[in-house]
Amino acid sequence: MNDLLDRLRELFLDTGYTIDGVRECLGDVAATALSREEPVPALRATEGDDPLGTLIRLWWLGAAVDVRRAPRGLPVEELAAAGLVTVEGGRITSTVHLQPWETGGYVVSDRKVRPGDPALRADHVVGAGGASANLAQLVSRRPVGRALDLGTGCGVQVLHLDGRAEEIVATDVNPRALDLARLSWGLSGIREVDARQGSLFDPVPGERFDLIVSNPPFVISPAGRFSYRESGFQADDFCRDLVRLAPRHLAPGGTCQLLANWLHVGGEDWQDRVGGWLAETGCDGWAVQRDVQDPAEYVELWLRDAAEQGTPRYRELYEDWLGWFESANVTGIGFGWITLNDSGSLDPVVRVEELGHRVELPVGGYVDEVLGSITGAHRLTDAELLGARLAPADGMLEERIGPPGAEDPSRIVLRQTRGLRRSAQVGTVEAALAGVCDGQYPLDPLLAAIAELTGEDPDDLRAKAPEGLRSLIAEGFFHISTG
Ligand SMILES: C[S@@+](CC[C@H](N)C(=O)[O-])C[C@H]1O[C@@H](n2cnc3c(N)ncnc32)[C@H](O)[C@@H]1O
């Protein structure tokens, strides 16, 4: 099989079946429509005899193509024998969805269902999509020894881990997922993946990893109908259990990063709910809510995802799901990221927050620094902070807002232009500090100089400044300079 996959990859590369090649062949409009899962413009753009267009129609768009139009070198008989295509009446149809991926590799999955298609099979293997890309961009770029991809599906996270991890274990409860993932890895030239079948951490008893990543079956529904998105666990228990169990499988210093959904329940603070999951782990933890939907939006999203709108069961499924949310007093469902780090600290830090705006990508390029700021700021005593040399975040801006002509602004805002792009309203002392600190001098004499300028009592300032500064350091507005 590997030989067949190697030859197929070579043919793809020679023909230009790559992310850039597909975009060029389709043009911006059809390529953008395809990224919205709308194939019609792409079908129109690939109607000619171009070999690349034929590959796109066959593997990505799922259209039957004339055998006579197959690119020279496409091993049709071997592909049919391997079950990857069927040939009937002189037309070839692929049995899988196979597309180039942003890593330069390929992902193989089941074809996405569209309205009017037959119902999804319960063991459907979902293709790489927006959520896969979200997790991939969140994962730390730090090279690691052992990595685990829990719920590998089509195997896409392994494509991102390849070259960064010395050893990769990938698990999934669905054996079909592992079959298709092996094809993705083979086609991407990745050979040494240890694929294991089973639920949660069952396939890796007693084993520890430097990095655990998971885009889990996070969808919260009354019944686990589709394993690609629903675990069958009660409510948001799967994500909670994943978080709770992860530390048993983290090597010292190891990190676990996952996407998750969580419930907002009437009368309960969602931050306490998710913070509670993290606090139980004994690890440093950072949870970010990127979006929240009301129950009806959520049900519609996932019924649409399985192309169930317009089907006879739509209303019944919708009502059951919504009624189930109502009975559990669910007011919303949060979507977000969770990062755990087994720092070994006896004083673990947990931060749960909402970040709805666009952030610099990939977050994985600076996620370790974000976690370092959160934990470092928390563990700094006031005396250590006063002795520390601070530097402002790269590219930070100050905005002064007030009525025209006013001598003093009514608000001063510090705004990060990089990383998480946070903004914070600050007082004159923090603003002055942002203007003068450059990593050269300890905080203490800088505060004394600011006190002299503002006429404040230096001791008062020394006593009260650390609290606000600690939070600005945790949020990355200031870094402790070590140079
Ligand atoms: C949303 S897909 C993620 C696929 C892929 N990792 C990605 O990033 O796109 C979730 C995967 O978790 C698997 N899964 C479902 N229940 C599971 C369980 N109890 N234990 C492990 N994996 C499970 C599903 O089969 C599916 O492949």
XYZ file of C-alpha atoms and ligand atoms in Angstrom:
510
model
C 0.000 0.000 0.000
C 2.787 2.447 0.878
C 4.248 2.072 -2.595
C 0.865 2.915 -4.153
C 0.479 5.928 -1.866
C 4.008 7.125 -2.669
C 3.270 6.975 -6.396
C -0.066 8.711 -5.906
C 1.603 11.517 -3.952
C 4.170 11.945 -6.704
C 1.427 12.143 -9.297
C -0.423 14.717 -7.165
C 2.691 16.848 -6.827
C 3.547 16.565 -10.530
C -0.006 17.521 -11.499
C -0.169 20.399 -9.004
C -2.781 18.837 -6.730
C -1.615 20.993 -3.818
C -3.283 23.775 -1.824
C -1.724 26.448 -4.061
C -2.344 24.461 -7.248
C -6.027 23.960 -6.417
C -6.516 27.631 -5.605
C -4.857 28.661 -8.852
C -6.862 26.181 -10.895
C -10.201 27.144 -9.327
C -9.669 30.881 -9.015
C -10.515 32.908 -5.932
C -14.303 32.810 -6.182
C -14.630 29.038 -6.596
C -11.867 28.337 -4.057
C -13.522 30.576 -1.485
C -16.914 28.989 -2.171
C -15.312 25.580 -1.650
C -13.926 26.692 1.702
C -17.574 27.373 2.603
C -18.356 23.765 1.495
C -20.090 25.014 -1.669
C -18.843 22.934 -4.620
C -20.883 24.342 -7.530
C -18.434 27.067 -8.677
C -15.562 24.544 -8.399
C -17.480 21.997 -10.492
C -17.950 24.668 -13.160
C -14.281 25.648 -12.994
C -13.105 22.059 -13.578
C -15.302 21.091 -16.504
C -12.474 20.966 -19.082
C -9.862 18.291 -19.801
C -7.158 19.657 -17.516
C -5.590 16.766 -15.494
C -5.505 18.875 -12.314
C -9.179 19.770 -12.753
C -9.931 16.056 -13.108
C -8.077 15.218 -9.890
C -9.979 17.967 -8.066
C -13.312 16.670 -9.376
C -12.506 13.082 -8.503
C -10.944 13.412 -5.063
C -12.167 16.696 -3.621
C -15.537 17.350 -5.258
C -16.651 13.709 -5.338
C -17.757 13.846 -8.991
C -17.537 10.797 -11.251
C -14.969 11.326 -14.015
C -14.575 9.679 -17.376
C -11.808 7.036 -17.335
C -10.475 8.593 -20.539
C -9.924 11.880 -18.704
C -7.896 10.277 -15.894
C -4.416 11.850 -15.728
C -1.696 9.693 -17.254
C -0.143 7.547 -14.537
C -3.241 7.383 -12.286
C -3.154 3.705 -11.218
C -6.906 3.212 -11.590
C -6.895 -0.590 -11.270
C -4.691 -0.579 -8.198
C -6.796 2.160 -6.606
C -9.925 0.107 -7.305
C -8.295 -2.996 -5.807
C -7.412 -0.953 -2.696
C -11.034 0.192 -2.436
C -10.224 3.864 -2.979
C -12.204 4.191 -6.220
C -14.915 2.289 -8.057
C -15.059 2.040 -11.836
C -18.393 1.550 -13.524
C -19.576 2.255 -17.061
C -16.279 3.938 -17.934
C -16.523 6.371 -15.024
C -14.337 6.516 -11.935
C -15.744 7.538 -8.561
C -13.661 7.911 -5.412
C -14.919 6.220 -2.250
C -13.195 8.774 -0.029
C -12.569 12.479 0.165
C -8.881 13.157 -0.428
C -7.504 16.672 -0.388
C -4.201 18.453 -0.010
C -3.679 20.077 3.389
C -1.854 23.214 4.469
C 1.117 21.237 5.818
C 1.926 20.072 2.302
C 0.446 16.629 3.055
C -2.912 15.039 2.245
C -5.942 14.107 4.311
C -8.308 11.246 3.570
C -11.760 11.133 5.131
C -15.374 10.391 4.342
C -17.059 12.845 2.050
C -18.936 15.706 3.697
C -22.713 15.235 3.472
C -24.741 17.828 1.664
C -28.486 18.465 1.784
C -30.261 15.669 -0.067
C -27.443 13.126 0.441
C -28.186 9.804 2.184
C -27.975 10.048 5.995
C -24.512 9.969 7.577
C -23.254 6.606 8.763
C -22.775 6.425 12.549
C -19.026 5.805 12.087
C -18.557 8.672 9.625
C -14.964 9.937 9.570
C -14.993 13.681 9.434
C -12.590 15.543 7.163
C -10.112 18.179 8.231
C -11.859 21.503 8.633
C -12.048 24.715 10.596
C -11.858 23.049 14.013
C -8.866 20.930 12.936
C -7.082 24.079 11.763
C -7.986 25.882 15.012
C -6.389 23.186 17.127
C -3.358 22.961 14.853
C -2.733 26.684 15.140
C -3.143 26.570 18.942
C -0.613 23.793 19.522
C 2.796 24.832 20.826
C 5.591 24.811 18.242
C 8.088 23.573 20.855
C 9.786 20.329 19.697
C 8.766 17.392 21.888
C 9.676 13.768 22.511
C 6.401 11.798 22.740
C 3.121 13.225 21.405
C -0.408 11.817 21.593
C -3.231 12.791 19.227
C -6.417 11.630 20.977
C -9.340 11.236 18.555
C -7.174 11.426 15.445
C -10.064 11.004 12.956
C -8.605 11.559 9.481
C -5.176 11.954 11.131
C -4.754 15.644 10.372
C -3.162 16.655 13.691
C -0.408 14.116 13.065
C 0.458 15.973 9.852
C 1.079 19.030 12.003
C 3.006 17.107 14.683
C 5.256 15.376 12.161
C 8.778 16.760 12.421
C 8.036 18.374 15.788
C 7.564 15.176 17.814
C 10.064 12.343 17.913
C 7.355 9.752 18.494
C 3.629 10.032 17.715
C 0.803 7.881 19.092
C -2.633 8.489 17.551
C -5.839 6.994 18.926
C -9.468 6.841 17.948
C -12.493 4.913 19.130
C -13.543 4.405 15.502
C -11.477 1.784 13.637
C -12.534 3.270 10.262
C -10.961 6.541 11.356
C -7.649 4.781 11.923
C -7.870 3.134 8.481
C -8.400 6.474 6.774
C -5.813 8.191 8.980
C -3.216 5.625 7.846
C -3.977 6.608 4.268
C -3.526 10.301 5.154
C -0.176 9.581 6.788
C 0.976 7.295 3.977
C 0.088 9.873 1.334
C 1.867 12.545 3.368
C 5.013 10.430 3.597
C 4.656 9.918 7.361
C 5.515 6.352 8.255
C 6.121 5.913 11.954
C 2.775 6.599 13.607
C 1.662 4.243 16.378
C -2.126 4.049 15.757
C -4.279 2.503 18.478
C -7.993 1.968 18.797
C -9.955 2.766 21.966
C -11.807 5.344 23.986
C -10.234 8.293 25.799
C -6.927 7.226 27.379
C -7.738 3.466 27.349
C -5.268 2.733 24.524
C -2.342 4.307 26.426
C -2.545 2.891 29.982
C 0.308 4.083 32.177
C 1.975 5.964 29.317
C 3.129 9.551 29.494
C 3.538 12.141 26.791
C 5.261 15.489 26.442
C 2.371 16.765 24.358
C -1.256 15.642 24.183
C -3.478 17.241 21.547
C -7.151 16.588 20.977
C -9.930 17.910 18.809
C -12.388 15.713 20.677
C -16.011 14.770 19.959
C -17.074 17.883 21.855
C -20.622 18.311 20.567
C -23.112 18.322 23.443
C -26.311 16.498 22.539
C -28.928 14.217 24.105
C -27.679 11.167 22.177
C -24.292 10.216 20.779
C -25.545 9.622 17.254
C -22.312 10.355 15.373
C -18.967 9.363 16.833
C -17.100 11.932 14.727
C -18.514 14.709 16.910
C -20.380 13.176 19.881
C -18.913 10.914 22.525
C -22.158 9.546 23.973
C -21.014 10.886 27.352
C -23.482 12.957 29.365
C -23.543 16.700 28.512
C -19.973 18.134 28.496
C -18.514 15.257 30.528
C -16.203 14.049 27.735
C -14.218 17.286 27.637
C -14.241 17.413 31.440
C -12.931 13.838 31.708
C -10.296 14.499 29.080
C -9.056 17.438 31.140
C -9.257 15.508 34.415
C -7.421 12.447 33.102
C -4.775 14.205 31.009
C -2.351 14.886 33.903
C -1.999 11.118 34.507
C -0.573 10.899 30.997
C 1.601 14.008 30.961
C 5.338 13.693 31.432
C 6.875 16.264 33.786
C 6.685 19.639 32.035
C 4.224 18.189 29.500
C 1.395 20.096 27.860
C -2.126 19.107 26.844
C -4.038 21.233 24.358
C -7.591 20.659 23.255
C -10.680 22.229 21.802
C -13.769 21.968 23.984
C -17.415 22.896 24.345
C -18.961 23.593 27.729
C -22.381 24.343 29.061
C -23.625 27.627 30.398
C -26.204 26.643 32.984
C -28.682 29.111 34.490
C -27.554 30.283 37.939
C -23.981 28.995 37.426
C -20.931 30.921 36.223
C -19.428 29.113 33.200
C -15.985 30.239 34.328
C -16.458 28.370 37.602
C -17.541 25.274 35.693
C -14.513 25.199 33.375
C -12.183 26.586 36.038
C -13.312 23.695 38.275
C -12.243 21.151 35.636
C -8.808 22.774 35.417
C -8.347 23.309 39.141
C -8.770 19.575 39.800
C -5.804 18.716 37.579
C -3.051 20.251 39.701
C -1.582 21.637 36.451
C -1.284 25.226 35.348
C -4.267 25.817 33.105
C -5.562 28.351 30.621
C -9.072 28.139 29.177
C -10.326 30.584 26.582
C -13.900 30.968 25.444
C -13.764 32.034 21.796
C -17.503 31.979 21.121
C -20.809 31.245 22.787
C -24.054 30.237 21.107
C -27.574 30.069 22.410
C -29.144 26.580 22.474
C -31.196 27.068 19.294
C -28.200 28.335 17.277
C -26.199 25.388 18.535
C -28.809 22.792 17.565
C -29.173 24.371 14.117
C -25.393 24.395 13.604
C -25.051 20.683 14.230
C -28.226 19.611 12.429
C -26.894 21.573 9.449
C -23.483 19.932 9.849
C -25.099 16.519 9.351
C -27.239 17.921 6.471
C -30.416 17.205 8.410
C -32.231 20.439 7.640
C -35.123 19.770 5.281
C -35.296 16.068 6.240
C -38.507 14.580 7.707
C -36.851 14.172 11.125
C -35.533 17.722 11.354
C -38.285 19.113 13.558
C -38.319 16.103 15.887
C -34.519 16.159 16.291
C -34.545 19.920 16.828
C -37.309 19.748 19.457
C -35.729 16.836 21.324
C -32.360 18.545 21.466
C -33.777 21.916 22.485
C -36.090 20.306 25.061
C -33.110 18.473 26.511
C -31.172 21.727 26.880
C -34.217 23.324 28.509
C -34.600 20.484 30.989
C -30.951 20.963 32.013
C -31.455 24.744 32.321
C -28.813 25.327 29.619
C -28.629 28.950 28.524
C -25.704 28.714 26.120
C -22.794 26.612 24.908
C -19.242 27.907 24.985
C -16.606 27.004 22.368
C -12.979 27.337 23.265
C -9.444 26.195 23.885
C -7.920 24.536 26.901
C -4.199 24.325 27.625
C -2.759 22.455 30.608
C 0.858 22.422 31.605
C 2.250 20.048 34.182
C 4.766 22.507 35.583
C 5.167 20.576 38.832
C 4.380 23.722 40.797
C 2.777 23.312 44.210
C 0.872 26.501 43.470
C -0.784 25.851 40.098
C -2.415 28.774 38.328
C -5.695 28.574 36.450
C -6.924 31.360 34.210
C -10.311 31.220 32.463
C -11.212 34.066 30.141
C -13.133 35.164 27.101
C -11.325 36.321 23.939
C -13.768 36.860 21.114
C -11.581 38.998 18.856
C -9.075 38.032 16.178
C -5.672 37.082 17.568
C -2.321 36.676 15.851
C -1.929 33.250 14.267
C -0.570 30.764 14.931
C -1.192 31.016 18.662
C 1.114 28.003 19.001
C 4.023 30.284 18.117
C 3.596 32.152 21.408
C 1.308 30.001 23.592
C 4.177 28.947 25.873
C 4.994 32.609 26.449
C 1.314 33.357 27.247
C 1.249 30.596 29.833
C 4.629 31.720 31.186
C 3.287 35.266 31.688
C 0.139 34.031 33.442
C 2.005 31.762 35.834
C 5.083 33.968 36.254
C 3.025 37.010 37.268
C 1.039 34.996 39.789
C 4.135 33.592 41.478
C 5.988 36.899 41.762
C 6.004 38.432 45.255
C 5.656 42.213 45.579
C 9.318 42.493 46.553
C 10.423 40.438 43.541
C 8.221 42.537 41.287
C 9.688 45.814 42.604
C 13.167 44.444 41.926
C 12.294 43.168 38.434
C 13.201 44.918 35.202
C 10.123 45.263 33.002
C 9.895 45.754 29.251
C 6.726 46.634 27.317
C 5.255 44.139 24.840
C 6.609 44.528 21.303
C 4.454 46.852 19.217
C 2.280 47.986 22.141
C 0.291 51.169 21.503
C -1.157 53.696 23.871
C -4.508 55.317 23.105
C -5.639 58.445 24.929
C -9.326 59.107 24.659
C -11.119 62.213 25.837
C -13.166 65.172 24.769
C -11.483 67.395 22.146
C -9.249 70.020 23.686
C -9.244 68.418 27.158
C -5.898 68.658 28.941
C -6.088 65.151 30.382
C -7.581 62.098 28.703
C -10.609 60.517 30.328
C -9.287 57.048 29.427
C -5.886 55.625 28.619
C -5.814 52.266 26.871
C -2.799 50.055 26.226
C -3.296 47.944 23.128
C -1.223 44.971 21.976
C -0.772 44.790 18.222
C 0.736 41.306 18.368
C -0.085 37.982 20.023
C -3.447 37.881 21.765
C -4.009 41.565 20.893
C -5.406 42.365 24.288
C -6.310 45.885 25.347
C -6.535 47.241 28.884
C -7.632 50.496 30.387
C -4.843 51.717 32.645
C -4.062 54.556 35.048
C -1.441 57.256 34.549
C 1.185 55.305 36.495
C 0.983 52.196 34.281
C 0.876 54.401 31.182
C 3.944 56.332 32.348
C 5.698 53.071 33.100
C 4.927 51.752 29.623
C 6.626 54.885 28.283
C 9.811 54.590 30.324
C 10.475 50.940 31.100
C 12.834 49.252 28.661
C 14.223 46.340 30.611
C 17.184 48.388 31.877
C 16.135 49.529 35.346
C 14.291 47.770 38.161
C 10.710 48.829 38.774
C 11.382 50.395 42.166
C 13.440 53.447 41.020
C 11.124 53.909 38.021
C 8.129 54.103 40.364
C 10.026 56.590 42.536
C 10.658 58.790 39.480
C 6.997 58.532 38.409
C 5.895 59.443 41.967
C 8.042 62.538 41.810
C 6.486 63.586 38.503
C 2.896 62.927 39.574
C 3.329 64.212 43.115
C 2.264 60.886 44.653
C 3.787 59.495 47.817
C 6.477 57.012 46.641
C 5.716 54.538 49.428
C 2.001 54.565 48.603
C 2.804 53.957 44.967
C 5.190 51.124 45.835
C 2.482 49.531 47.938
C -0.331 49.786 45.444
C 1.387 49.445 42.030
C 2.225 45.705 42.161
C -1.396 44.506 42.075
C -2.304 46.242 38.801
C 1.092 45.517 37.284
C 0.860 41.852 38.123
C -2.320 41.615 36.085
C -0.728 43.547 33.182
C 2.261 41.185 33.276
C -0.081 38.158 33.341
C -1.796 39.580 30.253
C 1.479 40.164 28.430
C 1.516 43.998 28.404
C 4.854 43.918 30.227
C 7.500 41.220 30.233
C 10.086 40.604 32.882
C 13.373 41.259 31.216
C 15.945 38.570 31.836
C 18.628 39.949 29.537
C -13.905 16.123 15.798
S -13.128 14.636 15.314
C -11.454 15.186 15.239
C -10.663 14.599 14.126
C -9.270 15.181 13.930
N -8.410 14.921 15.067
C -9.286 16.657 13.632
O -8.581 17.405 14.322
O -9.997 17.076 12.719
C -13.193 13.713 16.826
C -12.647 12.322 16.738
O -12.769 11.712 18.044
C -13.129 10.357 17.870
N -13.804 9.882 19.098
C -15.123 9.851 19.372
N -15.328 9.325 20.601
C -14.099 9.028 21.103
C -13.654 8.461 22.312
N -14.505 8.089 23.268
N -12.330 8.272 22.483
C -11.450 8.634 21.503
N -11.812 9.174 20.340
C -13.126 9.373 20.139
C -14.023 10.346 16.664
O -14.064 9.080 16.069
C -13.385 11.419 15.778
O -12.465 10.852 14.895
